[in-house]
mmCIF file of C-alpha atoms in Angstrom:
data_model
loop_
_atom_site.group_PDB
_atom_site.id
_atom_site.type_symbol
_atom_site.label_atom_id
_atom_site.label_comp_id
_atom_site.label_asym_id
_atom_site.label_seq_id
_atom_site.Cartn_x
_atom_site.Cartn_y
_atom_site.Cartn_z
ATOM 1 C CA MET P 1 -8.188 18.735 5.537
ATOM 2 C CA ASN P 2 -6.716 18.889 1.991
ATOM 3 C CA ARG P 3 -6.868 22.059 -0.064
ATOM 4 C CA LYS P 4 -6.162 22.413 -3.782
ATOM 5 C CA ILE P 5 -4.976 25.911 -4.737
ATOM 6 C CA SER P 6 -6.388 26.768 -8.167
ATOM 7 C CA LYS P 7 -4.595 28.953 -10.716
ATOM 8 C CA THR P 8 -7.276 31.595 -10.282
ATOM 9 C CA GLU P 9 -6.774 31.686 -6.524
ATOM 10 C CA MET P 10 -3.006 31.918 -6.956
ATOM 11 C CA ALA P 11 -3.441 34.762 -9.450
ATOM 12 C CA VAL P 12 -5.692 36.603 -7.005
ATOM 13 C CA LYS P 13 -3.144 36.185 -4.214
ATOM 14 C CA GLY P 14 -0.344 37.396 -6.501
ATOM 15 C CA SER P 15 -2.408 40.421 -7.474
ATOM 16 C CA GLY P 16 -2.999 41.151 -3.778
ATOM 17 C CA ALA P 17 0.757 41.139 -3.093
ATOM 18 C CA LEU P 18 1.387 43.484 -6.027
ATOM 19 C CA ALA P 19 -1.381 45.785 -4.842
ATOM 20 C CA LEU P 20 0.174 45.931 -1.365
ATOM 21 C CA LEU P 21 3.574 46.731 -2.838
ATOM 22 C CA PHE P 22 2.060 49.456 -5.021
ATOM 23 C CA LEU P 23 0.306 50.951 -1.997
ATOM 24 C CA LEU P 24 3.532 51.015 0.019
ATOM 25 C CA CYS P 25 5.347 52.669 -2.887
ATOM 26 C CA CYS P 26 2.638 55.317 -3.151
ATOM 27 C CA VAL P 27 2.784 56.030 0.585
ATOM 28 C CA ALA P 28 6.603 56.126 0.645
ATOM 29 C CA PHE P 29 7.100 58.414 -2.343
ATOM 30 C CA THR P 30 4.179 60.669 -1.379
ATOM 31 C CA ALA P 31 5.661 61.076 2.072
ATOM 32 C CA ALA P 32 9.082 61.745 0.533
ATOM 33 C CA TYR P 33 7.591 64.426 -1.750
ATOM 34 C CA PHE P 34 5.925 66.352 1.057
ATOM 35 C CA LEU P 35 8.940 66.043 3.364
ATOM 36 C CA THR P 36 11.383 67.359 0.752
ATOM 37 C CA ARG P 37 8.968 70.131 -0.233
ATOM 38 C CA TRP P 38 8.701 71.198 3.409
ATOM 39 C CA PHE P 39 12.494 71.106 3.723
ATOM 40 C CA TYR P 40 13.042 73.189 0.583
ATOM 41 C CA GLU P 41 10.511 75.792 1.722
ATOM 42 C CA THR P 42 12.072 76.158 5.166
ATOM 43 C CA HIS P 43 15.700 75.800 4.034
ATOM 44 C CA PRO P 44 16.301 77.477 0.659
ATOM 45 C CA VAL P 45 18.863 75.565 -1.400
ATOM 46 C CA SER P 46 20.480 76.242 -4.753
ATOM 47 C CA TRP P 47 20.408 72.657 -6.073
ATOM 48 C CA ASN P 48 19.596 71.906 -9.687
ATOM 49 C CA ASP P 49 16.521 69.843 -10.657
ATOM 50 C CA PHE P 50 18.513 66.620 -11.049
ATOM 51 C CA ILE P 51 19.832 66.752 -7.464
ATOM 52 C CA VAL P 52 16.383 67.637 -6.154
ATOM 53 C CA GLN P 53 14.772 64.654 -7.904
ATOM 54 C CA LEU P 54 17.607 62.372 -6.781
ATOM 55 C CA VAL P 55 17.062 63.395 -3.166
ATOM 56 C CA ASN P 56 13.305 62.847 -3.553
ATOM 57 C CA TRP P 57 13.794 59.306 -4.934
ATOM 58 C CA GLY P 58 16.434 58.426 -2.351
ATOM 59 C CA LEU P 59 14.212 59.525 0.522
ATOM 60 C CA GLY P 60 11.268 57.653 -1.031
ATOM 61 C CA LEU P 61 13.302 54.406 -1.235
ATOM 62 C CA PHE P 62 14.445 54.867 2.360
ATOM 63 C CA ILE P 63 10.868 55.304 3.562
ATOM 64 C CA LEU P 64 9.757 52.271 1.466
ATOM 65 C CA ILE P 65 12.475 50.099 3.060
ATOM 66 C CA LEU P 66 11.494 51.399 6.484
ATOM 67 C CA LEU P 67 7.831 50.528 5.854
ATOM 68 C CA GLY P 68 8.805 47.050 4.664
ATOM 69 C CA PHE P 69 10.829 46.535 7.814
ATOM 70 C CA VAL P 70 7.882 47.613 9.955
ATOM 71 C CA VAL P 71 5.531 45.248 8.074
ATOM 72 C CA SER P 72 7.967 42.355 8.533
ATOM 73 C CA ILE P 73 8.181 43.064 12.273
ATOM 74 C CA VAL P 74 4.395 43.092 12.519
ATOM 75 C CA THR P 75 3.952 39.825 10.568
ATOM 76 C CA ARG P 76 7.018 38.023 11.930
ATOM 77 C CA PRO P 77 5.340 36.670 15.094
ATOM 78 C CA LYS P 78 2.738 34.933 12.936
ATOM 79 C CA GLN P 79 5.443 33.405 10.724
ATOM 80 C CA VAL P 80 7.359 32.229 13.781
ATOM 81 C CA VAL P 81 4.193 30.565 15.114
ATOM 82 C CA VAL P 82 3.637 28.836 11.764
ATOM 83 C CA TRP P 83 7.169 27.452 11.509
ATOM 84 C CA ASN P 84 7.303 26.479 15.180
ATOM 85 C CA GLU P 85 4.070 24.520 14.740
ATOM 86 C CA MET P 86 5.400 22.725 11.667
ATOM 87 C CA MET P 87 8.766 21.942 13.289
ATOM 88 C CA ALA P 88 7.014 20.561 16.377
ATOM 89 C CA ALA P 89 4.835 18.402 14.134
ATOM 90 C CA LEU P 90 7.857 17.083 12.216
ATOM 91 C CA ARG P 91 9.617 16.210 15.480
ATOM 92 C CA ARG P 92 6.563 14.209 16.599
ATOM 93 C CA ILE P 93 6.468 12.408 13.248
ATOM 94 C CA ALA P 94 10.194 11.594 13.540
ATOM 95 C CA LYS P 95 9.471 9.967 16.922
ATOM 96 C CA GLY P 96 6.758 7.746 15.416
ATOM 97 C CA ASP P 97 3.649 9.790 16.221
ATOM 98 C CA PHE P 98 1.629 9.662 12.985
ATOM 99 C CA ASN P 99 -1.559 11.181 14.408
ATOM 100 C CA VAL P 100 -0.295 14.706 13.741
ATOM 101 C CA VAL P 101 -2.683 17.000 11.864
ATOM 102 C CA ILE P 102 -1.650 20.602 11.154
ATOM 103 C CA ASP P 103 -4.023 23.416 10.274
ATOM 104 C CA GLN P 104 -7.322 21.664 10.962
ATOM 105 C CA GLU P 105 -9.143 24.985 10.624
ATOM 106 C CA GLY P 106 -7.680 25.835 7.206
ATOM 107 C CA LYS P 107 -5.970 29.043 8.367
ATOM 108 C CA TYR P 108 -2.791 28.662 6.283
ATOM 109 C CA ARG P 109 -2.889 29.754 2.652
ATOM 110 C CA GLY P 110 -0.670 29.931 -0.399
ATOM 111 C CA GLN P 111 2.604 27.995 -0.529
ATOM 112 C CA ILE P 112 2.629 27.525 3.249
ATOM 113 C CA GLY P 113 -0.822 25.962 3.001
ATOM 114 C CA GLU P 114 0.387 23.587 0.266
ATOM 115 C CA PHE P 115 3.397 22.620 2.386
ATOM 116 C CA VAL P 116 1.151 21.972 5.385
ATOM 117 C CA ASP P 117 -1.165 19.842 3.220
ATOM 118 C CA SER P 118 1.831 17.786 2.067
ATOM 119 C CA ILE P 119 2.803 17.091 5.684
ATOM 120 C CA ASN P 120 -0.771 16.038 6.526
ATOM 121 C CA GLU P 121 -0.932 13.718 3.504
ATOM 122 C CA MET P 122 2.414 12.183 4.509
ATOM 123 C CA THR P 123 1.223 11.483 8.057
ATOM 124 C CA GLN P 124 -1.995 9.958 6.705
ATOM 125 C CA GLU P 125 -0.001 7.548 4.528
ATOM 126 C CA LEU P 126 2.336 6.743 7.407
ATOM 127 C CA ARG P 127 -0.657 5.993 9.655
ATOM 128 C CA GLN P 128 -1.979 3.548 7.078
ATOM 129 C CA VAL P 129 1.420 1.845 6.760
ATOM 130 C CA GLU P 130 1.706 1.604 10.549
ATOM 131 C CA ARG P 131 -1.764 0.050 10.821
ATOM 132 C CA LEU P 132 -0.867 -2.524 8.181
ATOM 133 C CA ARG P 133 2.414 -3.282 9.949
ATOM 134 C CA GLN P 134 0.720 -3.796 13.300
ATOM 135 C CA GLN P 135 -1.990 -5.950 11.734
ATOM 136 C CA PHE P 136 0.644 -8.036 9.952
ATOM 137 C CA ILE P 137 2.598 -8.587 13.183
ATOM 138 C CA SER P 138 -0.603 -9.496 15.010
ATOM 139 C CA ASP P 139 -1.623 -11.984 12.311
ATOM 140 C CA VAL P 140 1.815 -13.623 12.161
ATOM 141 C CA SER P 141 1.969 -13.862 15.957
ATOM 142 C CA HIS P 142 -1.457 -15.505 16.048
ATOM 143 C CA GLU P 143 -0.558 -17.995 13.321
ATOM 144 C CA ILE P 144 2.689 -18.933 15.078
ATOM 145 C CA GLN P 145 1.185 -19.121 18.555
ATOM 146 C CA SER P 146 -1.481 -21.672 17.626
ATOM 147 C CA PRO P 147 0.836 -24.511 16.464
ATOM 148 C CA LEU P 148 3.380 -23.718 19.186
ATOM 149 C CA THR P 149 0.685 -24.133 21.827
ATOM 150 C CA SER P 150 -0.276 -27.509 20.375
ATOM 151 C CA ILE P 151 3.333 -28.664 20.181
ATOM 152 C CA ARG P 152 4.028 -27.612 23.771
ATOM 153 C CA GLY P 153 0.870 -29.265 25.057
ATOM 154 C CA PHE P 154 1.391 -32.593 23.333
ATOM 155 C CA ALA P 155 5.109 -32.591 24.160
ATOM 156 C CA ASN P 156 4.198 -32.305 27.841
ATOM 157 C CA THR P 157 1.626 -35.098 27.440
ATOM 158 C CA LEU P 158 4.252 -37.400 25.903
ATOM 159 C CA GLN P 159 6.254 -37.208 29.133
ATOM 160 C CA ARG P 160 3.584 -39.248 30.894
ATOM 161 C CA GLU P 161 4.678 -42.833 31.522
ATOM 162 C CA ASP P 162 1.196 -44.349 31.296
ATOM 163 C CA LEU P 163 0.746 -43.594 27.568
ATOM 164 C CA SER P 164 0.316 -46.499 25.208
ATOM 165 C CA ARG P 165 2.350 -46.820 21.999
ATOM 166 C CA GLU P 166 -0.733 -45.951 19.948
ATOM 167 C CA GLU P 167 -1.306 -42.736 21.923
ATOM 168 C CA GLN P 168 2.348 -41.792 21.602
ATOM 169 C CA ARG P 169 2.241 -42.252 17.828
ATOM 170 C CA ARG P 170 -0.942 -40.184 17.612
ATOM 171 C CA TYR P 171 0.532 -37.306 19.645
ATOM 172 C CA LEU P 172 3.788 -37.422 17.680
ATOM 173 C CA SER P 173 1.779 -37.311 14.474
ATOM 174 C CA ILE P 174 0.008 -34.162 15.673
ATOM 175 C CA ILE P 175 3.329 -32.553 16.623
ATOM 176 C CA GLU P 176 4.725 -33.384 13.192
ATOM 177 C CA LYS P 177 1.645 -31.892 11.542
ATOM 178 C CA GLU P 178 2.014 -28.650 13.533
ATOM 179 C CA THR P 179 5.721 -28.347 12.673
ATOM 180 C CA VAL P 180 4.861 -28.774 8.988
ATOM 181 C CA ARG P 181 2.268 -26.029 9.431
ATOM 182 C CA LEU P 182 4.922 -23.717 10.932
ATOM 183 C CA SER P 183 7.342 -24.547 8.132
ATOM 184 C CA ARG P 184 4.686 -23.793 5.516
ATOM 185 C CA LEU P 185 3.900 -20.468 7.187
ATOM 186 C CA SER P 186 7.571 -19.487 7.189
ATOM 187 C CA ASP P 187 7.944 -20.528 3.562
ATOM 188 C CA ASN P 188 4.877 -18.554 2.467
ATOM 189 C CA LEU P 189 6.022 -15.448 4.353
ATOM 190 C CA MET P 190 9.392 -15.633 2.624
ATOM 191 C CA LYS P 191 7.671 -15.996 -0.744
ATOM 192 C CA LEU P 192 5.470 -12.960 -0.136
ATOM 193 C CA THR P 193 8.464 -10.912 0.991
ATOM 194 C CA SER P 194 10.373 -11.847 -2.160
ATOM 195 C CA LEU P 195 7.391 -11.156 -4.406
ATOM 196 C CA GLU P 196 6.848 -7.697 -2.914
ATOM 197 C CA SER P 197 10.504 -6.706 -3.065
ATOM 198 C CA ASP P 198 11.205 -4.001 -5.656
ATOM 199 C CA HIS P 199 14.833 -5.124 -5.915
ATOM 200 C CA VAL P 200 14.140 -8.645 -7.187
ATOM 201 C CA GLU P 201 13.873 -9.160 -10.939
ATOM 202 C CA TRP P 202 12.015 -12.305 -11.940
ATOM 203 C CA GLU P 203 13.432 -13.947 -15.044
ATOM 204 C CA LYS P 204 10.873 -14.867 -17.692
ATOM 205 C CA GLN P 205 11.208 -17.518 -20.328
ATOM 206 C CA ARG P 206 9.030 -18.949 -23.066
ATOM 207 C CA TYR P 207 7.376 -22.315 -22.388
ATOM 208 C CA ARG P 208 4.106 -24.250 -22.878
ATOM 209 C CA LEU P 209 1.466 -23.327 -20.310
ATOM 210 C CA ASP P 210 -0.684 -26.349 -21.173
ATOM 211 C CA THR P 211 2.250 -28.684 -20.494
ATOM 212 C CA GLN P 212 2.826 -27.023 -17.135
ATOM 213 C CA LEU P 213 -0.795 -27.560 -16.091
ATOM 214 C CA GLU P 214 -0.523 -31.254 -17.002
ATOM 215 C CA HIS P 215 2.586 -31.618 -14.814
ATOM 216 C CA VAL P 216 0.889 -29.866 -11.883
ATOM 217 C CA VAL P 217 -2.122 -32.195 -12.063
ATOM 218 C CA LEU P 218 0.168 -35.248 -12.150
ATOM 219 C CA SER P 219 2.204 -33.972 -9.186
ATOM 220 C CA CYS P 220 -1.007 -33.780 -7.115
ATOM 221 C CA GLU P 221 -2.196 -37.236 -8.175
ATOM 222 C CA PRO P 222 -1.760 -38.881 -4.736
ATOM 223 C CA GLN P 223 -4.014 -36.253 -3.111
ATOM 224 C CA TRP P 224 -6.901 -36.417 -5.576
ATOM 225 C CA LEU P 225 -6.698 -40.210 -5.884
ATOM 226 C CA ASP P 226 -6.899 -40.502 -2.105
ATOM 227 C CA LYS P 227 -10.247 -38.652 -2.153
ATOM 228 C CA GLU P 228 -11.383 -40.432 -5.341
ATOM 229 C CA LEU P 229 -11.911 -37.140 -7.157
ATOM 230 C CA ASP P 230 -12.747 -36.963 -10.837
ATOM 231 C CA ILE P 231 -10.142 -34.717 -12.527
ATOM 232 C CA GLU P 232 -10.801 -33.273 -15.990
ATOM 233 C CA LEU P 233 -8.101 -31.327 -17.827
ATOM 234 C CA ASP P 234 -9.227 -29.374 -20.900
ATOM 235 C CA THR P 235 -6.358 -27.443 -22.496
ATOM 236 C CA GLU P 236 -5.117 -26.267 -25.862
ATOM 237 C CA PRO P 237 -1.527 -25.524 -26.968
ATOM 238 C CA CYS P 238 -0.562 -22.210 -25.392
ATOM 239 C CA PRO P 239 2.993 -20.834 -25.467
ATOM 240 C CA ILE P 240 3.592 -18.126 -22.863
ATOM 241 C CA ARG P 241 6.502 -15.960 -21.755
ATOM 242 C CA ALA P 242 6.555 -15.838 -17.952
ATOM 243 C CA ASN P 243 8.360 -17.058 -14.873
ATOM 244 C CA GLU P 244 7.610 -20.777 -14.914
ATOM 245 C CA GLU P 245 8.371 -21.365 -11.230
ATOM 246 C CA LEU P 246 6.097 -18.540 -10.059
ATOM 247 C CA LEU P 247 3.170 -19.570 -12.250
ATOM 248 C CA SER P 248 3.571 -23.093 -10.966
ATOM 249 C CA GLN P 249 2.835 -21.715 -7.481
ATOM 250 C CA ILE P 250 -0.478 -20.331 -8.758
ATOM 251 C CA TRP P 251 -1.685 -23.642 -10.171
ATOM 252 C CA LEU P 252 -0.476 -25.657 -7.162
ATOM 253 C CA ASN P 253 -2.208 -23.370 -4.674
ATOM 254 C CA LEU P 254 -5.486 -23.343 -6.602
ATOM 255 C CA LEU P 255 -5.459 -27.108 -7.165
ATOM 256 C CA HIS P 256 -4.563 -27.866 -3.534
ATOM 257 C CA ASN P 257 -7.461 -25.675 -2.392
ATOM 258 C CA ALA P 258 -9.822 -27.401 -4.809
ATOM 259 C CA ILE P 259 -8.752 -30.839 -3.557
ATOM 260 C CA LYS P 260 -8.913 -29.784 0.097
ATOM 261 C CA PHE P 261 -12.425 -28.360 -0.051
ATOM 262 C CA THR P 262 -14.027 -30.810 -2.464
ATOM 263 C CA PRO P 263 -15.803 -33.680 -0.696
ATOM 264 C CA HIS P 264 -14.939 -37.328 -1.284
ATOM 265 C CA GLY P 265 -15.995 -38.444 -4.781
ATOM 266 C CA GLY P 266 -16.408 -34.888 -6.128
ATOM 267 C CA SER P 267 -14.947 -33.471 -9.317
ATOM 268 C CA ILE P 268 -12.425 -30.834 -10.392
ATOM 269 C CA ARG P 269 -12.122 -29.341 -13.864
ATOM 270 C CA ILE P 270 -9.157 -27.324 -15.164
ATOM 271 C CA SER P 271 -9.452 -25.538 -18.488
ATOM 272 C CA LEU P 272 -7.040 -23.429 -20.532
ATOM 273 C CA LYS P 273 -8.271 -21.282 -23.409
ATOM 274 C CA LYS P 274 -6.651 -18.556 -25.479
ATOM 275 C CA VAL P 275 -8.867 -15.446 -25.554
ATOM 276 C CA GLU P 276 -7.550 -12.822 -28.002
ATOM 277 C CA ASP P 277 -4.083 -11.916 -26.616
ATOM 278 C CA ALA P 278 -4.509 -13.602 -23.227
ATOM 279 C CA ALA P 279 -4.578 -17.065 -21.667
ATOM 280 C CA ARG P 280 -7.549 -17.868 -19.436
ATOM 281 C CA VAL P 281 -7.184 -20.661 -16.888
ATOM 282 C CA GLU P 282 -10.207 -21.777 -14.859
ATOM 283 C CA VAL P 283 -10.111 -24.151 -11.881
ATOM 284 C CA PHE P 284 -13.614 -25.392 -11.109
ATOM 285 C CA ASP P 285 -14.589 -27.693 -8.241
ATOM 286 C CA THR P 286 -17.762 -29.085 -6.672
ATOM 287 C CA GLY P 287 -16.649 -28.163 -3.155
ATOM 288 C CA ILE P 288 -18.278 -26.304 -0.287
ATOM 289 C CA GLY P 289 -18.102 -22.912 -1.983
ATOM 290 C CA ILE P 290 -17.410 -19.419 -0.655
ATOM 291 C CA SER P 291 -19.894 -16.895 0.650
ATOM 292 C CA GLN P 292 -20.336 -13.568 -1.148
ATOM 293 C CA GLU P 293 -18.994 -11.709 1.881
ATOM 294 C CA ASP P 294 -15.781 -13.726 2.018
ATOM 295 C CA GLN P 295 -15.188 -13.410 -1.719
ATOM 296 C CA GLN P 296 -14.561 -9.682 -1.211
ATOM 297 C CA ARG P 297 -11.576 -10.352 1.057
ATOM 298 C CA ILE P 298 -10.364 -13.808 0.115
ATOM 299 C CA PHE P 299 -7.111 -12.539 -1.449
ATOM 300 C CA GLU P 300 -6.087 -10.591 1.668
ATOM 301 C CA ARG P 301 -3.234 -11.861 3.811
ATOM 302 C CA PHE P 302 -4.257 -14.192 6.626
ATOM 303 C CA TYR P 303 -7.956 -13.754 5.882
ATOM 304 C CA LYS P 304 -9.865 -16.923 6.708
ATOM 305 C CA GLY P 305 -13.459 -15.832 7.066
ATOM 306 C CA ASP P 306 -16.097 -18.018 8.692
ATOM 307 C CA LYS P 307 -14.587 -21.458 9.240
ATOM 308 C CA GLN P 308 -17.983 -23.069 8.740
ATOM 309 C CA ARG P 309 -18.650 -21.453 5.376
ATOM 310 C CA THR P 310 -15.372 -20.724 3.591
ATOM 311 C CA ARG P 311 -12.747 -22.663 1.793
ATOM 312 C CA THR P 312 -9.972 -21.140 3.847
ATOM 313 C CA ALA P 313 -10.954 -22.820 7.103
ATOM 314 C CA GLU P 314 -7.507 -24.455 7.271
ATOM 315 C CA GLY P 315 -4.033 -23.257 6.391
ATOM 316 C CA ASN P 316 -2.569 -19.850 7.174
ATOM 317 C CA GLY P 317 -4.502 -17.664 4.741
ATOM 318 C CA LEU P 318 -1.462 -16.806 2.596
ATOM 319 C CA GLY P 319 -1.924 -19.126 -0.397
ATOM 320 C CA LEU P 320 -4.432 -16.965 -2.266
ATOM 321 C CA SER P 321 -2.454 -13.825 -1.401
ATOM 322 C CA ILE P 322 0.509 -15.406 -3.173
ATOM 323 C CA VAL P 323 -1.711 -16.296 -6.132
ATOM 324 C CA HIS P 324 -2.939 -12.714 -6.378
ATOM 325 C CA LYS P 325 0.564 -11.216 -6.128
ATOM 326 C CA ILE P 326 2.119 -13.515 -8.739
ATOM 327 C CA THR P 327 -0.757 -12.867 -11.137
ATOM 328 C CA GLU P 328 -0.350 -9.125 -10.585
ATOM 329 C CA LEU P 329 3.409 -9.332 -11.265
ATOM 330 C CA HIS P 330 2.639 -10.918 -14.637
ATOM 331 C CA GLY P 331 0.125 -8.213 -15.551
ATOM 332 C CA GLY P 332 -2.843 -10.546 -15.164
ATOM 333 C CA THR P 333 -6.000 -10.780 -13.085
ATOM 334 C CA VAL P 334 -7.545 -13.398 -10.811
ATOM 335 C CA LYS P 335 -11.247 -13.647 -9.972
ATOM 336 C CA VAL P 336 -13.445 -15.974 -7.987
ATOM 337 C CA LYS P 337 -17.069 -17.020 -8.592
ATOM 338 C CA SER P 338 -18.807 -19.131 -6.003
ATOM 339 C CA SER P 339 -21.907 -19.875 -3.969
ATOM 340 C CA PRO P 340 -21.983 -21.861 -0.727
ATOM 341 C CA GLY P 341 -22.653 -25.510 -1.445
ATOM 342 C CA GLU P 342 -22.447 -25.084 -5.232
ATOM 343 C CA GLY P 343 -18.702 -25.172 -5.874
ATOM 344 C CA THR P 344 -16.169 -22.534 -6.870
ATOM 345 C CA VAL P 345 -14.421 -21.280 -10.009
ATOM 346 C CA PHE P 346 -11.111 -19.423 -9.890
ATOM 347 C CA GLU P 347 -10.307 -17.607 -13.130
ATOM 348 C CA VAL P 348 -6.758 -16.468 -13.919
ATOM 349 C CA VAL P 349 -6.154 -14.365 -17.040
ATOM 350 C CA LEU P 350 -2.560 -13.803 -18.169
ATOM 351 C CA PRO P 351 -1.429 -11.642 -21.126
ATOM 352 C CA LEU P 352 0.378 -13.419 -23.959
ATOM 353 C CA HIS P 353 1.878 -10.440 -25.805
ATOM 354 C CA GLU P 354 5.644 -10.386 -26.303
ATOM 355 C CA SER P 355 6.204 -7.315 -24.131
ATOM 356 C CA LEU P 356 5.916 -9.437 -21.018
#
């Protein structure tokens, strides 16, 4: 439970502490007055007024210190309990237990309460990081296990002596395909790690975005010619300052997806327009489309959705995560608009101002 201590509440607590101190002072000096008066009446002394007042104040300070000591002894067990609870919680956190929650009933107040809240917020963040880490390991393990199982199975099959040459070639082709899949997974994981590293500075240079899109389309020519796709490229001159290699990954991933999920004889359209101080690139295809549910999570790592209804039925689910991260690094945005069976449009908007 998180508590926010307002200025008014802090002022009230400060006033309470001052009131307690004032009360102790009143008790101490009142007691000192009556004690010295009793002493002077029972033991006549010839001291002057200065000495008498000095004795009164000295006795009052002694009684005040004594009262403070008594109060500290009374409250010390509670303080020890508080600190012991927090130290035990910190030891559990240090050992990897992030389910620690201190002060669930809201019994700690003031600065101690704020400190306790900070510990609880820290454990909550650590729990989230741990969940993401475990999910990431699970996803990577699953993606690696699938091609390894295929490779092992077909490698065992190839040891049979009764296989024909055609069957051997077919099994070897499958093994090669699975090794390429593993290599692509490793490459994409390395790219994501590099993109998310705070210590890597990506160099940016000025170049023509429209020229880059033309080169990307030409580099994918064998794939779209093989499926007899109609490719339309509609661009206008657009200088941009960015990392050319990283942006190339965006266009390659989006175009490969469009080619992969567009049926034979379909069409793909790529447009580039300057809108105020930004460049807007749209990749439209007449493919199988993406359901509304999957559109909400399509940029998450390893997310594949329903294999019967989404575009990410194949691959390792990292391509669009890379697209999203690179766009984010350049201060841009990426969106998707689609309906099952009606095609898909990916829209990437990148700023063109010189501060990039």
